[in-house]
C-alpha cells in the first residue's frame, strides 16, 4: 500500500542526500530570506498558529513567522539544515524551534497544527512518497486547518531542478479528505538564476 512506511535504508539514503546538499555548499533554494509568496500570506494573516514549516531547510519561513509572533515549529530530514536553522535563529534572537523529523511520518511528532507551510517539499517526492506525504500531512493538520504549498510548476522550462507539478496533479493528490481552495501562480526566488522558476501556490484545507 502506498501509505506504508518506506524502508529504513531508503530513509537513510534520502537523509544523506539532503544533508549533503547543505554540507557541500549552499543549495539554490537557500536564499537567506522567506519566499515572497509566503511573506504575502503571513502579511495577509493566513498563517494561523500553531504552524508547522515542513521541510524547513535552514528555517527562513519559520523565523519569518516567529518574528511576527506566530508559534511555529520547523522540521527537516537533514540534520545539517536544522543545525543551521538553530544557529541562525540564535544569532538573530528569534524564538523559533526546529527538529529533525521525517515529513513522511509527521504523526511521530505527537502534535497537530492549524497551518502547515510547504515551500518546495511536495515536488521532491516520487509518486509513492507523494501519497505517503499527503497522508502524513493529514495526520499533522487539524480538521479545518490549512496547508499552504508551493511547488515547481510545469511552466518552468528545461530539464534541471525538481520534478514539475501540474494543477491537476495537485488536485488529484488532495482529492480525498481535502478541499483545494485555490491554486495561484507564483515564483520561487533562487540563488544564481537569471529568471525565477514558475511555481504553483496552493491553499488546501483539511476536511
Ligand atoms: C527544496 S528544499 C526547500 C527547503 C525550505 N523549505 C526552503 O524553502 O528553503 C526541500 C527540503 O525538504 C527537505 N526534505 C526532503 N525530504 C524530506 C523528508 N522526508 N522529511 C523532511 N524533510 C525533507 C530537504 O532536506 C530540504 O531541506
GROMACS .gro file of N, CA and C in nm, residues 33-47 60-61 64-65 67-68 117:
model
   66
   33UNK      N    1   1.628   3.423   0.314
   33UNK     CA    2   1.508   3.501   0.347
   33UNK      C    3   1.388   3.417   0.305
   34UNK      N    4   1.271   3.458   0.350
   34UNK     CA    5   1.150   3.384   0.313
   34UNK      C    6   1.113   3.410   0.168
   35UNK      N    7   1.047   3.314   0.106
   35UNK     CA    8   0.995   3.334  -0.029
   35UNK      C    9   0.884   3.441  -0.023
   36UNK      N   10   0.882   3.534  -0.121
   36UNK     CA   11   0.781   3.641  -0.119
   36UNK      C   12   0.637   3.589  -0.110
   37UNK      N   13   0.609   3.475  -0.172
   37UNK     CA   14   0.471   3.423  -0.168
   37UNK      C   15   0.427   3.395  -0.024
   38UNK      N   16   0.518   3.344   0.057
   38UNK     CA   17   0.482   3.313   0.196
   38UNK      C   18   0.482   3.439   0.283
   39UNK      N   19   0.567   3.535   0.247
   39UNK     CA   20   0.562   3.664   0.317
   39UNK      C   21   0.424   3.728   0.299
   40UNK      N   22   0.373   3.722   0.175
   40UNK     CA   23   0.241   3.782   0.148
   40UNK      C   24   0.132   3.711   0.228
   41UNK      N   25   0.141   3.578   0.236
   41UNK     CA   26   0.040   3.504   0.313
   41UNK      C   27   0.047   3.541   0.462
   42UNK      N   28   0.169   3.555   0.512
   42UNK     CA   29   0.183   3.594   0.653
   42UNK      C   30   0.126   3.733   0.676
   43UNK      N   31   0.158   3.825   0.583
   43UNK     CA   32   0.107   3.962   0.596
   43UNK      C   33  -0.046   3.965   0.589
   44UNK      N   34  -0.103   3.872   0.514
   44UNK     CA   35  -0.250   3.866   0.500
   44UNK      C   36  -0.316   3.793   0.616
   45UNK      N   37  -0.236   3.750   0.714
   45UNK     CA   38  -0.293   3.684   0.832
   45UNK      C   39  -0.340   3.542   0.804
   46UNK      N   40  -0.277   3.479   0.703
   46UNK     CA   41  -0.321   3.344   0.665
   46UNK      C   42  -0.236   3.232   0.727
   47UNK      N   43  -0.161   3.267   0.831
   47UNK     CA   44  -0.076   3.166   0.896
   47UNK      C   45  -0.122   3.151   1.041
   60UNK      N   46   1.414   2.977   0.723
   60UNK     CA   47   1.376   3.117   0.698
   60UNK      C   48   1.226   3.143   0.715
   61UNK      N   49   1.143   3.049   0.672
   61UNK     CA   50   0.998   3.074   0.685
   61UNK      C   51   0.955   3.067   0.830
   64UNK      N   52   1.065   3.386   0.991
   64UNK     CA   53   0.981   3.498   0.947
   64UNK      C   54   0.850   3.498   1.028
   65UNK      N   55   0.793   3.379   1.051
   65UNK     CA   56   0.668   3.372   1.126
   65UNK      C   57   0.692   3.401   1.274
   67UNK      N   58   0.910   3.584   1.405
   67UNK     CA   59   0.931   3.729   1.421
   67UNK      C   60   0.799   3.805   1.426
   68UNK      N   61   0.696   3.747   1.367
   68UNK     CA   62   0.562   3.809   1.370
   68UNK      C   63   0.481   3.760   1.490
  117UNK      N   64   0.304   2.484   0.633
  117UNK     CA   65   0.370   2.556   0.523
  117UNK      C   66   0.465   2.459   0.455
   0.00000   0.00000   0.00000
